[in-house]
Backbone as numpy.savetxt, mean C-alpha at the origin, in Angstrom:
# Nx Ny Nz CAx CAy CAz Cx Cy Cz
-42.34 13.42 -52.30 -41.23 14.09 -51.59 -41.04 13.41 -50.23
-39.84 13.13 -49.90 -39.53 12.44 -48.63 -39.36 13.44 -47.51
-40.08 13.19 -46.41 -39.97 14.08 -45.24 -38.91 13.53 -44.31
-38.01 14.38 -43.91 -36.90 13.96 -43.04 -37.18 14.41 -41.60
-37.12 13.50 -40.68 -37.33 13.80 -39.27 -36.17 14.66 -38.76
-36.54 15.79 -38.13 -35.50 16.71 -37.64 -34.69 16.12 -36.50
-35.24 15.06 -35.87 -34.53 14.45 -34.73 -33.55 13.37 -35.15
-33.48 13.14 -36.48 -32.58 12.10 -36.98 -31.14 12.58 -36.85
-30.27 11.70 -36.43 -28.85 12.02 -36.29 -28.07 11.31 -37.38
-27.16 12.04 -37.97 -26.22 11.41 -38.88 -25.21 10.61 -38.06
-24.42 9.81 -38.73 -23.41 9.00 -38.03 -22.43 9.88 -37.27
-21.97 10.95 -37.88 -21.01 11.84 -37.23 -21.63 12.54 -36.03
-22.94 12.92 -36.14 -23.60 13.57 -35.00 -23.78 12.59 -33.84
-24.12 11.33 -34.18 -24.27 10.32 -33.13 -22.97 10.09 -32.38
-21.89 9.99 -33.12 -20.59 9.78 -32.49 -20.18 10.98 -31.63
-20.49 12.21 -32.13 -20.15 13.40 -31.36 -20.94 13.47 -30.06
-22.22 13.09 -30.12 -23.05 13.08 -28.90 -22.54 12.07 -27.89
-22.02 10.94 -28.38 -21.46 9.94 -27.47 -20.25 10.48 -26.73
-19.43 11.28 -27.43 -18.25 11.86 -26.80 -18.63 12.88 -25.74
-19.75 13.60 -25.96 -20.16 14.66 -25.05 -21.08 14.16 -23.95
-21.47 12.89 -23.99 -22.39 12.35 -22.99 -21.75 12.34 -21.62
-22.49 12.63 -20.55 -21.94 12.63 -19.19 -21.59 11.23 -18.75
-20.74 11.16 -17.72 -20.26 9.86 -17.22 -21.38 8.99 -16.71
-22.53 9.61 -16.25 -23.62 8.84 -15.69 -24.26 7.93 -16.72
-24.08 8.22 -18.04 -24.67 7.41 -19.08 -23.86 6.16 -19.37
-22.80 5.93 -18.66 -21.94 4.78 -18.89 -22.63 3.47 -18.53
-23.78 3.56 -17.81 -24.46 2.36 -17.36 -25.43 1.83 -18.41
-25.30 2.24 -19.70 -26.17 1.76 -20.77 -26.06 0.24 -20.89
-27.22 -0.45 -20.76 -27.22 -1.90 -20.82 -27.36 -2.41 -22.23
-27.33 -3.75 -22.36 -27.38 -4.37 -23.68 -28.72 -4.11 -24.36
-29.84 -4.28 -23.63 -31.16 -4.07 -24.22 -31.35 -2.62 -24.67
-30.91 -1.68 -23.80 -31.04 -0.27 -24.14 -30.21 0.07 -25.36
-29.02 -0.52 -25.45 -28.15 -0.25 -26.60 -28.78 -0.75 -27.88
-29.35 -1.96 -27.86 -29.98 -2.51 -29.06 -31.21 -1.70 -29.47
-32.00 -1.25 -28.49 -33.16 -0.40 -28.83 -32.71 0.91 -29.47
-31.64 1.49 -28.89 -31.12 2.74 -29.42 -30.59 2.54 -30.84
-29.88 1.46 -31.07 -29.33 1.21 -32.39 -30.43 0.94 -33.42
-31.48 0.16 -32.99 -32.60 -0.11 -33.89 -33.34 1.17 -34.25
-33.57 2.01 -33.26 -34.24 3.29 -33.51 -33.42 4.16 -34.45
-32.12 4.13 -34.25 -31.25 4.93 -35.12 -31.34 4.46 -36.56
-31.37 3.13 -36.77 -31.46 2.58 -38.12 -32.80 2.91 -38.77
-33.87 2.84 -37.96 -35.20 3.12 -38.50 -35.37 4.58 -38.89
-34.69 5.46 -38.18 -34.89 6.89 -38.40 -33.69 7.58 -39.04
-32.81 6.80 -39.64 -31.64 7.42 -40.25 -32.03 8.23 -41.48
-31.24 9.19 -41.77 -31.46 10.06 -42.92 -31.26 9.24 -44.19
-32.29 9.09 -45.00 -32.13 8.30 -46.23 -31.11 8.90 -47.19
-30.88 10.19 -47.06 -29.89 10.82 -47.92 -28.47 10.62 -47.41
-28.37 10.21 -46.13 -27.05 9.96 -45.54 -27.15 8.78 -44.58
-27.42 7.59 -45.12 -27.60 6.41 -44.26 -26.29 6.02 -43.55
-26.47 5.27 -42.48 -25.30 4.79 -41.74 -24.50 3.83 -42.60
-23.24 4.04 -42.66 -22.38 3.16 -43.44 -22.11 1.87 -42.66
-21.82 0.80 -43.41 -21.57 -0.49 -42.76 -20.43 -0.42 -41.75
-19.40 0.36 -42.12 -18.26 0.47 -41.22 -18.66 1.08 -39.89
-19.51 2.11 -39.94 -19.94 2.77 -38.70 -20.80 1.83 -37.87
-21.67 1.05 -38.55 -22.53 0.10 -37.84 -21.68 -0.94 -37.10
-20.73 -1.51 -37.82 -19.85 -2.52 -37.21 -19.02 -1.91 -36.08
-18.57 -0.65 -36.27 -17.76 0.01 -35.24 -18.55 0.20 -33.96
-19.86 0.55 -34.08 -20.68 0.73 -32.88 -20.88 -0.59 -32.15
-21.11 -1.67 -32.92 -21.26 -2.97 -32.28 -19.98 -3.40 -31.58
-18.85 -3.15 -32.24 -17.56 -3.51 -31.63 -17.30 -2.69 -30.38
-17.68 -1.40 -30.43 -17.47 -0.53 -29.27 -18.28 -1.02 -28.08
-19.56 -1.40 -28.35 -20.40 -1.89 -27.26 -19.85 -3.19 -26.70
-19.38 -4.08 -27.59 -18.82 -5.35 -27.14 -17.61 -5.13 -26.26
-16.77 -4.15 -26.64 -15.58 -3.86 -25.85 -15.95 -3.34 -24.47
-16.94 -2.44 -24.42 -17.38 -1.87 -23.14 -17.94 -2.95 -22.23
-18.74 -3.86 -22.81 -19.30 -4.96 -22.02 -18.18 -5.85 -21.48
-17.16 -6.10 -22.33 -16.04 -6.92 -21.88 -15.27 -6.27 -20.76
-15.07 -4.95 -20.84 -14.35 -4.22 -19.79 -15.12 -4.25 -18.49
-16.45 -4.09 -18.57 -17.26 -4.14 -17.36 -17.18 -5.51 -16.69
-17.20 -6.57 -17.55 -17.08 -7.91 -16.98 -15.73 -8.13 -16.32
-14.67 -7.59 -16.96 -13.33 -7.71 -16.39 -13.24 -6.93 -15.08
-13.86 -5.75 -15.04 -13.83 -4.94 -13.82 -14.51 -5.66 -12.67
-15.64 -6.30 -12.96 -16.35 -7.04 -11.91 -15.49 -8.19 -11.39
-14.79 -8.87 -12.31 -13.92 -9.97 -11.90 -12.77 -9.48 -11.04
-12.19 -8.33 -11.43 -11.08 -7.77 -10.65 -11.54 -7.35 -9.26
-12.74 -6.77 -9.18 -13.26 -6.35 -7.87 -13.46 -7.56 -6.97
-13.93 -8.65 -7.56 -14.11 -9.89 -6.78 -12.76 -10.41 -6.30
-11.76 -10.35 -7.19 -10.43 -10.85 -6.83 -9.81 -9.99 -5.74
-9.98 -8.66 -5.83 -9.44 -7.76 -4.81 -10.09 -8.03 -3.46
-11.41 -8.25 -3.48 -12.09 -8.57 -2.23 -11.57 -9.84 -1.60
-11.30 -10.84 -2.45 -10.76 -12.11 -1.94 -9.36 -11.92 -1.38
-8.53 -11.11 -2.08 -7.18 -10.85 -1.60 -7.21 -10.11 -0.28
-8.15 -9.18 -0.15 -8.28 -8.43 1.12 -8.58 -9.38 2.27
-9.51 -10.31 2.04 -9.85 -11.27 3.10 -8.64 -12.13 3.46
-7.89 -12.56 2.44 -6.71 -13.39 2.70 -5.66 -12.62 3.49
-5.46 -11.32 3.16 -4.47 -10.52 3.86 -4.88 -10.30 5.32
-6.17 -10.01 5.53 -6.63 -9.80 6.90 -6.49 -11.07 7.73
-6.76 -12.21 7.11 -6.62 -13.48 7.83 -5.16 -13.74 8.17
-4.26 -13.45 7.21 -2.82 -13.63 7.47 -2.35 -12.68 8.56
-2.85 -11.45 8.53 -2.47 -10.47 9.55 -2.98 -10.84 10.93
-4.19 -11.41 10.98 -4.77 -11.79 12.27 -3.91 -12.84 12.96
-3.25 -13.68 12.18 -2.38 -14.71 12.76 -1.13 -14.11 13.41
-0.85 -12.83 13.11 0.34 -12.19 13.68 0.03 -11.44 14.98
-1.24 -11.26 15.28 -1.60 -10.51 16.50 -1.04 -11.23 17.72
-0.33 -10.48 18.56 0.28 -11.03 19.76 1.68 -11.56 19.55
2.15 -11.58 18.30 3.49 -12.09 18.02 4.45 -10.91 17.82
5.73 -11.21 18.01 6.77 -10.19 17.83 7.28 -10.22 16.40
7.52 -9.04 15.86 8.05 -8.94 14.50 9.31 -8.08 14.51
10.28 -8.50 13.72 11.51 -7.73 13.57 11.39 -6.76 12.42
11.80 -5.50 12.65 11.59 -4.44 11.67 12.87 -3.94 11.04
13.99 -4.60 11.32 15.25 -4.08 10.82 15.76 -2.97 11.72
16.78 -2.28 11.27 17.38 -1.23 12.11 17.24 0.16 11.50
16.66 0.26 10.31 16.57 1.55 9.64 15.11 1.95 9.46
14.87 3.25 9.60 13.54 3.78 9.36 12.48 3.27 10.32
12.86 2.96 11.57 11.91 2.45 12.56 11.13 3.63 13.16
9.82 3.51 13.15 8.98 4.56 13.72 8.93 4.39 15.24
9.25 5.45 15.96 9.26 5.39 17.42 8.75 6.71 17.98
8.30 6.67 19.23 7.77 7.86 19.89 8.41 8.03 21.25
8.52 9.28 21.68 9.11 9.59 22.97 8.36 8.95 24.11
9.10 8.39 25.06 8.48 7.81 26.24 8.01 6.39 26.05
8.06 5.87 24.82 7.63 4.50 24.55 8.86 3.65 24.24
9.01 2.56 24.97 10.20 1.73 24.82 10.15 0.89 23.54
11.30 0.76 22.91 11.45 -0.08 21.73 12.49 -1.14 22.02
12.11 -2.40 21.82 13.06 -3.49 22.03 14.00 -3.58 20.84
15.28 -3.78 21.13 16.29 -3.90 20.08 17.09 -5.17 20.32
17.09 -6.06 19.34 17.88 -7.30 19.42 19.17 -7.09 18.62
20.28 -7.47 19.22 21.60 -7.32 18.58 22.23 -8.70 18.45
22.63 -9.04 17.22 23.29 -10.32 16.96 24.81 -10.10 16.99
25.45 -10.58 18.05 26.90 -10.41 18.18 27.63 -11.55 17.49
28.48 -11.19 16.56 29.26 -12.20 15.84 30.54 -12.55 16.58
30.84 -11.78 17.61 32.05 -12.03 18.41 31.85 -11.43 19.79
32.60 -11.97 20.75 32.54 -11.40 22.10 33.10 -9.98 22.08
32.62 -9.15 23.01 33.04 -7.76 23.00 33.28 -7.27 24.42
34.30 -6.41 24.55 34.54 -5.76 25.85 33.40 -4.80 26.18
32.80 -4.27 25.13 31.66 -3.36 25.31 30.87 -3.31 24.00
29.56 -3.19 24.13 28.69 -2.99 22.96 28.01 -1.65 23.13
28.17 -0.79 22.15 27.54 0.52 22.20 26.35 0.56 21.25
25.32 1.26 21.65 24.12 1.41 20.83 23.89 2.90 20.56
23.78 3.24 19.29 23.52 4.63 18.90 22.18 4.69 18.19
21.44 5.78 18.45 20.15 6.00 17.78 20.28 7.28 16.96
19.96 7.17 15.67 20.11 8.30 14.75 18.73 8.78 14.31
18.51 10.09 14.40 17.27 10.69 13.92 17.36 10.79 12.39
16.50 10.08 11.69 16.56 10.06 10.23 16.27 11.43 9.62
15.52 12.27 10.33 15.17 13.58 9.80 16.37 14.52 9.75
17.30 14.37 10.72 18.44 15.28 10.80 19.77 14.58 10.52
19.78 13.24 10.63 21.02 12.50 10.44 21.94 12.57 11.65
21.45 13.10 12.76 22.28 13.26 13.95 22.02 12.14 14.96
23.06 11.79 15.71 22.92 10.81 16.78 22.24 11.49 17.96
21.08 10.96 18.37 20.33 11.57 19.46 20.50 10.79 20.76
20.96 9.56 20.64 21.16 8.75 21.85 22.35 7.83 21.63
23.14 7.67 22.72 24.25 6.72 22.70 24.38 6.11 24.08
24.39 4.77 24.12 24.49 4.08 25.39 25.40 2.87 25.30
26.00 2.50 26.41 26.90 1.34 26.47 26.21 0.19 27.18
26.36 -1.00 26.64 25.74 -2.19 27.20 26.74 -3.05 27.97
28.02 -2.65 27.98 29.04 -3.39 28.72 29.50 -4.63 27.99
30.32 -5.48 28.67 30.86 -6.70 28.05 29.74 -7.67 27.67
29.89 -8.32 26.49 28.87 -9.25 26.01 29.54 -10.43 25.33
28.85 -11.58 25.36 29.35 -12.78 24.69 28.67 -12.94 23.33
29.18 -13.90 22.57 28.60 -14.14 21.23 27.15 -14.59 21.36
26.30 -14.11 20.44 24.89 -14.51 20.45 23.98 -13.30 20.38
22.72 -13.52 20.71 21.71 -12.46 20.65 21.54 -11.81 22.02
21.63 -10.51 22.06 21.35 -9.77 23.29 20.20 -8.80 23.01
19.38 -8.59 24.00 18.23 -7.69 23.86 18.37 -6.53 24.81
17.98 -5.37 24.32 17.98 -4.17 25.15 16.78 -3.32 24.74
16.52 -2.28 25.48 15.40 -1.40 25.14 15.88 0.04 25.07
15.22 0.79 24.23 15.46 2.23 24.14 14.14 2.93 24.41
14.14 3.85 25.34 12.90 4.48 25.81 12.42 5.67 25.02
12.93 5.88 23.81 12.46 7.02 23.01 12.97 8.34 23.55
14.17 8.33 24.17 14.73 9.55 24.75 16.11 9.82 24.17
16.60 11.03 24.38 17.96 11.35 23.94 18.94 10.99 25.04
20.19 11.30 24.84 21.22 10.92 25.81 21.05 11.62 27.14
20.29 12.71 27.18 20.03 13.44 28.42 18.74 12.98 29.10
18.10 11.96 28.51 16.87 11.44 29.11 15.62 12.19 28.72
15.70 13.11 27.77 14.54 13.88 27.35 13.78 13.14 26.25
12.46 13.13 26.35 11.63 12.43 25.37 11.76 13.08 24.00
11.82 12.23 23.00 11.92 12.70 21.62 10.55 12.64 20.94
10.39 13.40 19.87 9.15 13.40 19.12 9.01 12.12 18.31
7.77 11.77 18.02 7.55 10.61 17.16 8.22 10.85 15.82
8.93 9.84 15.34 9.62 10.00 14.07 10.28 8.72 13.63
11.13 8.83 12.63 11.84 7.68 12.07 13.27 7.66 12.58
13.70 6.52 13.10 15.03 6.41 13.71 15.75 5.16 13.19
17.09 5.26 13.18 17.94 4.15 12.78 18.83 3.76 13.95
19.00 2.45 14.17 19.81 1.95 15.28 21.14 1.41 14.76
22.19 1.71 15.50 23.53 1.27 15.12 24.21 0.64 16.34
24.51 -0.66 16.25 25.19 -1.38 17.34 26.62 -1.68 16.92
27.57 -1.43 17.83 28.99 -1.63 17.53 29.64 -2.43 18.66
30.35 -3.50 18.28 31.12 -4.28 19.25 32.51 -3.67 19.36
32.94 -3.39 20.60 34.24 -2.73 20.82 35.18 -3.68 21.55
36.37 -3.84 21.00 37.44 -4.59 21.64 38.71 -3.75 21.51
38.99 -3.01 22.56 40.11 -2.07 22.50 39.81 -1.01 21.45
40.74 -0.84 20.51 40.54 0.15 19.45 39.74 -0.43 18.28
39.46 -1.71 18.34 38.74 -2.36 17.24 37.23 -2.22 17.44
36.58 -1.72 16.41 35.13 -1.50 16.46 34.49 -2.18 15.24
33.52 -3.05 15.50 32.86 -3.79 14.41 31.34 -3.62 14.53
30.75 -3.11 13.46 29.29 -2.93 13.46 28.60 -4.29 13.48
27.54 -4.40 14.29 26.80 -5.64 14.45 25.37 -5.49 13.91
24.79 -6.61 13.56 23.40 -6.60 13.07 22.45 -6.32 14.22
21.60 -5.34 14.04 20.61 -5.00 15.07 19.23 -4.90 14.43
18.23 -5.08 15.25 16.86 -5.11 14.73 15.88 -4.69 15.80
15.00 -3.73 15.44 13.94 -3.34 16.36 12.87 -4.42 16.37
12.33 -4.70 17.54 11.32 -5.75 17.70 10.10 -5.14 18.38
8.92 -5.45 17.86 7.68 -4.94 18.46 6.60 -6.00 18.36
5.60 -5.88 19.21 4.51 -6.84 19.21 3.34 -6.29 18.39
2.73 -7.17 17.59 1.58 -6.78 16.78 0.34 -6.74 17.68
-0.33 -5.59 17.69 -1.51 -5.42 18.54 -2.82 -5.64 17.78
-2.86 -5.20 16.54 -4.10 -5.34 15.77 -3.81 -5.24 14.28
-4.83 -5.56 13.50 -4.74 -5.51 12.04 -5.70 -4.43 11.55
-5.23 -3.56 10.68 -6.05 -2.44 10.19 -6.00 -2.41 8.67
-7.17 -2.30 8.03 -7.23 -2.19 6.58 -7.23 -0.72 6.18
-6.33 -0.35 5.27 -6.21 1.03 4.80 -6.92 1.14 3.45
-8.13 1.73 3.41 -8.88 1.77 2.14 -8.25 2.68 1.09
-7.50 3.68 1.51 -6.90 4.62 0.55 -5.79 3.97 -0.27
-5.04 3.05 0.36 -3.94 2.37 -0.34 -4.27 0.92 -0.66
-5.46 0.45 -0.19 -5.88 -0.93 -0.41 -4.83 -1.92 0.10
-4.26 -1.60 1.26 -3.27 -2.48 1.86 -3.62 -2.71 3.33
-3.06 -3.76 3.88 -3.27 -4.07 5.28 -2.12 -3.52 6.10
-2.44 -2.85 7.19 -1.44 -2.33 8.12 -1.50 -3.11 9.43
-0.34 -3.24 10.05 -0.27 -3.86 11.37 0.01 -2.77 12.39
-0.81 -2.70 13.42 -0.59 -1.73 14.50 0.24 -2.38 15.58
1.37 -1.74 15.91 2.31 -2.32 16.85 2.15 -1.70 18.24
2.75 -2.36 19.22 2.81 -1.78 20.55 3.56 -0.46 20.45
3.00 0.59 20.99 3.59 1.92 20.85 2.86 2.77 19.84
1.95 2.15 19.05 1.11 2.93 18.15 1.58 3.02 16.71
2.80 2.58 16.41 3.30 2.66 15.04 2.54 1.68 14.15
2.41 2.04 12.88 1.76 1.17 11.91 2.74 0.82 10.79
2.75 -0.45 10.40 3.64 -0.92 9.35 2.85 -1.77 8.36
3.46 -2.08 7.23 2.88 -3.01 6.28 3.60 -4.35 6.40
3.07 -5.35 5.77 3.71 -6.67 5.79 5.11 -6.62 5.20
5.31 -5.70 4.24 6.62 -5.59 3.58 7.70 -5.07 4.53
7.28 -4.44 5.63 8.27 -3.89 6.58 8.84 -4.97 7.51
8.21 -6.12 7.55 8.61 -7.17 8.49 9.78 -7.96 7.92
10.82 -8.11 8.75 11.98 -8.90 8.36 12.07 -10.22 9.11
11.37 -10.30 10.26 11.43 -11.53 11.03 10.18 -11.64 11.89
9.69 -12.85 12.09 8.53 -13.11 12.94 8.94 -14.10 14.01
8.65 -13.75 15.26 8.97 -14.66 16.37 7.78 -14.74 17.31
7.86 -15.67 18.26 6.74 -15.89 19.16 6.54 -14.75 20.13
């Protein structure tokens, strides 16, 4: 009479235990896997031996897991290399001015923001409006007077038209060249100096800290100048 070990697992029981195993067991190595598989073969139920298909499936599953772990290690190495490259590229921007466009610019009350305006034509007056993106309302409007064709620079101190400091937020700049009743919108761009480079571990991206405290990503930059 054949004695059956009560600790022997059938193929279905083995597979079910694998599904219920905690995540900490994911670190099963190659040697441990082979020992486990050999022990399973030695102690299998002779009345219900492991089928060839199940044996091959377990080997294939282990091979796949090993391949995924190797791929994960390669990806982690690549991410680390990309991080170093991004930080090095960002470090080259420290102390330089970057153009941020005219929309969605982060600004804070009491802190000046440089705005460059590209005039396509001479104007009797150039007006600058600042719009609060949260409300869509114009919070500041100022006149720069007569201007010639080319680039003109001005600053906005983070205040409304009454000189009151505004809260930190997102603002859009609108420059208009006026000649009598004719009004033509001009290209404008906020400009700030890069103060430092900061790595954001939650998003795995590099941020640039600007003068005034705002933080941007490389994708926010539209122009780089000295």
